[in-house]
Coordinates of C-alpha atoms and ligand atoms in Angstrom, one line a residue:
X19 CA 0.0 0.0 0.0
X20 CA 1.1 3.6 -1.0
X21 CA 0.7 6.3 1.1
X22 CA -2.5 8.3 1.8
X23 CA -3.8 10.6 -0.1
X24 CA -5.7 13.6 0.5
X25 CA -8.5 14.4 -1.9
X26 CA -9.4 18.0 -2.4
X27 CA -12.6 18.9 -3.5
X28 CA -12.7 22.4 -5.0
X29 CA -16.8 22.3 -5.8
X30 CA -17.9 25.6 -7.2
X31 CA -14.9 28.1 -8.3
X32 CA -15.7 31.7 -8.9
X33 CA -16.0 31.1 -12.9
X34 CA -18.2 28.1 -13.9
X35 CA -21.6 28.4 -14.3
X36 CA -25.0 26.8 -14.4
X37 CA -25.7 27.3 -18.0
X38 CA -22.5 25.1 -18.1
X39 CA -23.5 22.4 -15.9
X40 CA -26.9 22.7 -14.3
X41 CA -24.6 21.0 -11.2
X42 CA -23.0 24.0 -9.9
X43 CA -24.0 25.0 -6.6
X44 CA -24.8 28.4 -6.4
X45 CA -26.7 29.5 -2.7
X46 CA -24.7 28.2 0.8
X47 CA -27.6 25.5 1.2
X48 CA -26.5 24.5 -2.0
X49 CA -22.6 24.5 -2.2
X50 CA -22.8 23.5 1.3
X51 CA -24.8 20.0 0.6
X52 CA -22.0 19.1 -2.3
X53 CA -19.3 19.8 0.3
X54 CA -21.3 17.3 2.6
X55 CA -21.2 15.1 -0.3
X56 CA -17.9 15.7 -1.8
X57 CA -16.8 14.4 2.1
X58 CA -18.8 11.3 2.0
X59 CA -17.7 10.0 -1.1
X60 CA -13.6 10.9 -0.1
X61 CA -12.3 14.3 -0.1
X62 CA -10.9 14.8 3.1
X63 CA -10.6 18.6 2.5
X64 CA -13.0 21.4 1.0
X65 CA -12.2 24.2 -1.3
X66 CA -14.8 27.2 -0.4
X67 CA -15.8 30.0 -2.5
X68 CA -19.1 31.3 -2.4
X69 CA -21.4 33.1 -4.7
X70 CA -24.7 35.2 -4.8
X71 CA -28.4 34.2 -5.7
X72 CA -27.9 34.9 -9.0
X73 CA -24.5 32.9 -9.2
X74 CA -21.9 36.0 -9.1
X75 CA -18.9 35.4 -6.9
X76 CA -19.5 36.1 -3.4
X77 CA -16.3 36.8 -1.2
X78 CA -18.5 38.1 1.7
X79 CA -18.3 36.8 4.9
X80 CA -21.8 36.0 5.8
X81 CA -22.2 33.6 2.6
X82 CA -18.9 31.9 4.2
X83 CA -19.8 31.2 7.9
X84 CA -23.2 30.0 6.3
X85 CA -21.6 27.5 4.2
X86 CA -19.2 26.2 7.2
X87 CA -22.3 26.5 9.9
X88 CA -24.3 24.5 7.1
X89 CA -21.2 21.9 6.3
X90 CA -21.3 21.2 10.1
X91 CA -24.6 21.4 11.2
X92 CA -24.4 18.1 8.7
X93 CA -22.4 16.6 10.7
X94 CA -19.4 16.6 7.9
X95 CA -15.5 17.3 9.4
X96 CA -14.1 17.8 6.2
X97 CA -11.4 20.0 6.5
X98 CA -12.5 23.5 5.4
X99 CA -10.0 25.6 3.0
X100 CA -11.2 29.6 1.9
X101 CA -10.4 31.0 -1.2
X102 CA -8.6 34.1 -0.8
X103 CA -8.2 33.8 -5.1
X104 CA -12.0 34.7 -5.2
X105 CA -12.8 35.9 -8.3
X106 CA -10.7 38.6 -11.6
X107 CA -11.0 41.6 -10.2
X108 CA -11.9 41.7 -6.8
X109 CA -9.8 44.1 -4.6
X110 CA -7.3 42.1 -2.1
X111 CA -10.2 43.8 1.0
X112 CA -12.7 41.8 -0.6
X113 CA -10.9 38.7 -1.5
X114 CA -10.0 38.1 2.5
X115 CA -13.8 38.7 3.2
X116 CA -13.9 34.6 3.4
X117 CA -11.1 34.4 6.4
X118 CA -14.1 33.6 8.6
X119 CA -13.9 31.8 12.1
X120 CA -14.3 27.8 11.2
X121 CA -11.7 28.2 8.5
X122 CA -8.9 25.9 8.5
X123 CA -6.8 26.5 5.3
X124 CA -6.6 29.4 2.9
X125 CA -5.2 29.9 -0.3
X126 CA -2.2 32.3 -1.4
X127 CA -1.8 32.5 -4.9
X128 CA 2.0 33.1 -5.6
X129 CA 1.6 35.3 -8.9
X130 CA 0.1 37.4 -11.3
X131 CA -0.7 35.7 -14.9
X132 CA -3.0 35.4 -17.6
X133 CA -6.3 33.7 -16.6
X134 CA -8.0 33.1 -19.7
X135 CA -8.6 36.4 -21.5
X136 CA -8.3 37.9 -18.2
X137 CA -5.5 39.0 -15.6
X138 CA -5.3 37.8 -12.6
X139 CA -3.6 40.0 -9.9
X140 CA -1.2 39.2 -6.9
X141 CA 1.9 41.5 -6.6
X142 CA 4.6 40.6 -4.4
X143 CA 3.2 42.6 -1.6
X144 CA -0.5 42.1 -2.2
X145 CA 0.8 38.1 -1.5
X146 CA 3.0 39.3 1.4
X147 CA -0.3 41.1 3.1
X148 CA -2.5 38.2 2.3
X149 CA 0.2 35.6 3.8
X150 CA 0.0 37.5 7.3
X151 CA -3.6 37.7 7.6
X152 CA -3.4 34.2 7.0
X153 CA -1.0 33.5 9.7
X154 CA -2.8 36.4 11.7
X155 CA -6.2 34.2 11.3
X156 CA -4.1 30.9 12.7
X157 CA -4.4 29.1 9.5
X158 CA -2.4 27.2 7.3
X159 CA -1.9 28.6 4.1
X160 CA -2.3 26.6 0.3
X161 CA 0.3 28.0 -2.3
X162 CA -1.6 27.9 -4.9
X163 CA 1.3 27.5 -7.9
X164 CA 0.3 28.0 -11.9
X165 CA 3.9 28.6 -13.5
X166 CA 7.2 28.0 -12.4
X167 CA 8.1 31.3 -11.5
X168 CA 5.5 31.2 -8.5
X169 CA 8.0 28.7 -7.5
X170 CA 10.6 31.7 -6.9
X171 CA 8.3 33.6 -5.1
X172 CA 7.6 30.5 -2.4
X173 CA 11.3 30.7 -2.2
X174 CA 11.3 34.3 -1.4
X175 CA 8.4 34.4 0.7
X176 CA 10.3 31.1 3.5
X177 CA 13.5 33.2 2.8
X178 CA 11.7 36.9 4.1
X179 CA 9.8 34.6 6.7
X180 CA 6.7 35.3 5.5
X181 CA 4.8 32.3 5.0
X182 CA 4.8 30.5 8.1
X183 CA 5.0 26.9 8.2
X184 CA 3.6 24.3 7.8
X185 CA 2.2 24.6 4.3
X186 CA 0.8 23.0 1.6
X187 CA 1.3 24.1 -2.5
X188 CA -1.3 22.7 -5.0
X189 CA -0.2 22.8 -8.7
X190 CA -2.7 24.0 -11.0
X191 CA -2.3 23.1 -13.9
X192 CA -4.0 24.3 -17.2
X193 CA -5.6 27.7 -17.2
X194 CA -5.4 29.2 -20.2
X195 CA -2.1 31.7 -19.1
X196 CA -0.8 28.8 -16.7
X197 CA 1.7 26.1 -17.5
X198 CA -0.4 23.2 -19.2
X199 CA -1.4 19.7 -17.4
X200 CA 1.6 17.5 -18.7
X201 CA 3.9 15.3 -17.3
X202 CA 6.7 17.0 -17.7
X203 CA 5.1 20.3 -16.1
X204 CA 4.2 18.4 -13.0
X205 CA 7.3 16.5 -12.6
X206 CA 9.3 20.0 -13.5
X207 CA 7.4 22.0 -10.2
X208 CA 7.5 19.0 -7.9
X209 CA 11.4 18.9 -8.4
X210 CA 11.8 22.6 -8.2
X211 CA 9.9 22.7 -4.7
X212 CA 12.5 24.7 -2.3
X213 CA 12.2 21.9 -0.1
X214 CA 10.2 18.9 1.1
X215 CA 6.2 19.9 0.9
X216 CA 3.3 18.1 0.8
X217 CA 1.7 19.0 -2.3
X218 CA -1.2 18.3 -4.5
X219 CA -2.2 19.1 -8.1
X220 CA -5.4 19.7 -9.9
X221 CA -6.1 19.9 -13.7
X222 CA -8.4 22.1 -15.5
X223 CA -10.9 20.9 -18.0
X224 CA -10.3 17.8 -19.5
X225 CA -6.8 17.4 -17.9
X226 CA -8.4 16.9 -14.6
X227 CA -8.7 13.1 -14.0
X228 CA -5.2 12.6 -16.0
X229 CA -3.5 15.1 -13.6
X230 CA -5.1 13.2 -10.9
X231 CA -3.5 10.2 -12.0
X232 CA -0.1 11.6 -12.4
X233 CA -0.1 12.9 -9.4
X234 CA -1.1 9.8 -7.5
X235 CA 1.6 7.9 -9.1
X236 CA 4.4 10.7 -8.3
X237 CA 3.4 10.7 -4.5
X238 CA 1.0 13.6 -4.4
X239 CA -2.2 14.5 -3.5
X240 CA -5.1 15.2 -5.5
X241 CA -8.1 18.4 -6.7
X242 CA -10.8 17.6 -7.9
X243 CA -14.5 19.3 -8.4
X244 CA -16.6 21.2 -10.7
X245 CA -14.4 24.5 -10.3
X246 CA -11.8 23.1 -12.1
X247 CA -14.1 20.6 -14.1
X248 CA -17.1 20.3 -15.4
X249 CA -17.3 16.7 -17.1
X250 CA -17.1 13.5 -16.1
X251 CA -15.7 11.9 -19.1
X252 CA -15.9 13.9 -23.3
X253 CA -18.8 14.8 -23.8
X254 CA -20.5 13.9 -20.0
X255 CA -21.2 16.2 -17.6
X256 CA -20.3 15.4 -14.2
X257 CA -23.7 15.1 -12.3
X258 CA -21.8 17.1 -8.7
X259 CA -18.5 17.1 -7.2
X260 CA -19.4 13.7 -5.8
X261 CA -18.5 12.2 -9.3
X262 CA -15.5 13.8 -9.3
X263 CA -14.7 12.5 -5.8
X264 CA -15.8 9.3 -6.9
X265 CA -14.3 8.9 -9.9
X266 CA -10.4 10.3 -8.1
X267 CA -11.1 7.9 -5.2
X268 CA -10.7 4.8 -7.7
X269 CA -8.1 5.6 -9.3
X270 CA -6.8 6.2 -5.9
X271 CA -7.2 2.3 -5.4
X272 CA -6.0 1.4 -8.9
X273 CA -2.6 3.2 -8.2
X274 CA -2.7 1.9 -4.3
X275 CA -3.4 4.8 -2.0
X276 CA -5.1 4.7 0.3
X277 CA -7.6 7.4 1.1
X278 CA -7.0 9.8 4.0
X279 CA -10.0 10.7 6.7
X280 CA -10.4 14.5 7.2
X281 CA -8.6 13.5 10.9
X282 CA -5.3 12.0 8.9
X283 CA -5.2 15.4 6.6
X284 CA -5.4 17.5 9.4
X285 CA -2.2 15.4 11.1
X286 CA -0.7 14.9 7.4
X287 CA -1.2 18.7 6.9
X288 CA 0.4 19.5 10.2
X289 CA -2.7 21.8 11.0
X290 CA -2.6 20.8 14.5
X291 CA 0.9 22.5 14.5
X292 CA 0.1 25.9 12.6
X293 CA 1.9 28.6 15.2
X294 CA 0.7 31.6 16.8
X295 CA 1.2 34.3 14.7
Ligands
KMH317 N1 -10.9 32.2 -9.3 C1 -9.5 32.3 -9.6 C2 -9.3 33.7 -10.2 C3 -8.1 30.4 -5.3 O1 -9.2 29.9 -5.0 O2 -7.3 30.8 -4.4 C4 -8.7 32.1 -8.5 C5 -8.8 30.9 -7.7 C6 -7.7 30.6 -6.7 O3 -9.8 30.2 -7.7
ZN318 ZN1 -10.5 28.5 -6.1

């Protein structure tokens, strides 16, 4: 037997839509119930954004303690991870409007790049404020890593002490603007990692399950969810995240990792140990 793997669900995003995939959750009750889901079928860990009524991104705080009250009132541990990406275009204020109490994890995105026919912004110091309020709030931060210059920037941020350990980097792989979800991209930012990291990588579109795969095979952990994804197989649309889940969690047994409980990420994730700021 390998060894555990945390899945990730990431089940709504900022960009996807219903006309897309009548799946994606849209109101707290709603994104909420396919957390619950996402949990029962594997993921140990929940990737949160939120959204308005009428499916616009939401960073504000009240849809985000709704959504964790909801995921708990469910009786679901799944590890809870914010988004402090949100959506192109939000200011850095509103992005952090998701650091709510019952978070465990949030993300830092380490760069600015192309995000489809968009730009999406984090200068050095707009990461550098984010990365204390992170610590600030007592949580353990996900470097969220697109290109391997982001790379450079984790280096600089453990050199200046600003991102406090431990942490965890995901690879995203495939946005249009990002590096693209090959072997030889993932194998290239796992060995340029400043040092030893749990990580975990997710595809976009149709490289999502073969990322998955790569990644289970090169020691990693996994993302999956209708953020990054919206069909099961060409031409299928997933029915909810618990697809996804479902269909990562068995190829989690094909390659011979075991899945990890919500209880064994937190340990695995060290976010028993994240320090006092
Ligand atoms: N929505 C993207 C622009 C994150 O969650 O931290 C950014 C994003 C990353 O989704
Ligand atoms: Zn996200």
């Amino acid at each position: 037997m390998g060894d555990k793997v945390i899945i990730t669900c990431a089940v709504v995003g900022a960009e996807v839509t219903r006309e897309a995939n009548p799946a994606v959750p849209y109101t707290p009750e709603e994104i909420a119930r396919a957390a619950v889901e996402a949990g029962r079928e594997g993921a140990a860990v929940v990737h949160l954004h939120a959204r308005h009524e009428d499916g616009r991104p939401s960073q504000e705080s009240r849809h985000f303690r709704e959504i964790i009250d909801r995921i708990r009132a469910a009786g679901s541990n799944v590890v809870i991870q914010c988004s402090t990406g949100g959506a192109v275009g939000m200011t850095v204020d509103e992005r952090l409007g998701s650091l709510v109490d019952g978070a465990e994890m949030a993300t830092l995105n380490l760069g600015t790049m192309n995000f489809g026919d968009e730009v999406f912004v984090n200068s050095r110091p707009e990461i550098v404020r984010i990365a204390r309020r992170i610590r600030e709030r007592r949580l353990s931060a996900e470097c969220e890593v697109y290109d391997g210059g982001m790379l450079e920037t984790l280096r600089w941020l453990l050199a200046r002490g600003e991102l406090a350990r431990p942490y965890h980097v995901q690879f995203v792989l495939g946005v249009p603007g990002g590096l693209g979800g090959s072997e030889r991209n993932l194998r290239f930012l796992v060995e340029g990692l400043p040092e030893a990291a749990h990580w975990s990588a997710a595809g976009i579109g149709r490289c999502e399950l073969p990322v998955a795969e790569l990644a289970l095979s090169l020691g990693g952990h996994v993302r999956v969810g209708l953020e990054d994804n919206l069909y099961l197989s060409r031409g299928v649309l997933a029915k909810g995240n618990r697809e996804l889940v479902a269909a990562a969690a068995r190829l989690a047994e094909r390659a011979g990792r075991p899945l990890a409980s919500p209880g064994e990420a937190r340990s695995l994730l060290g976010l028993d140990r994240v320090s006092p700021a």
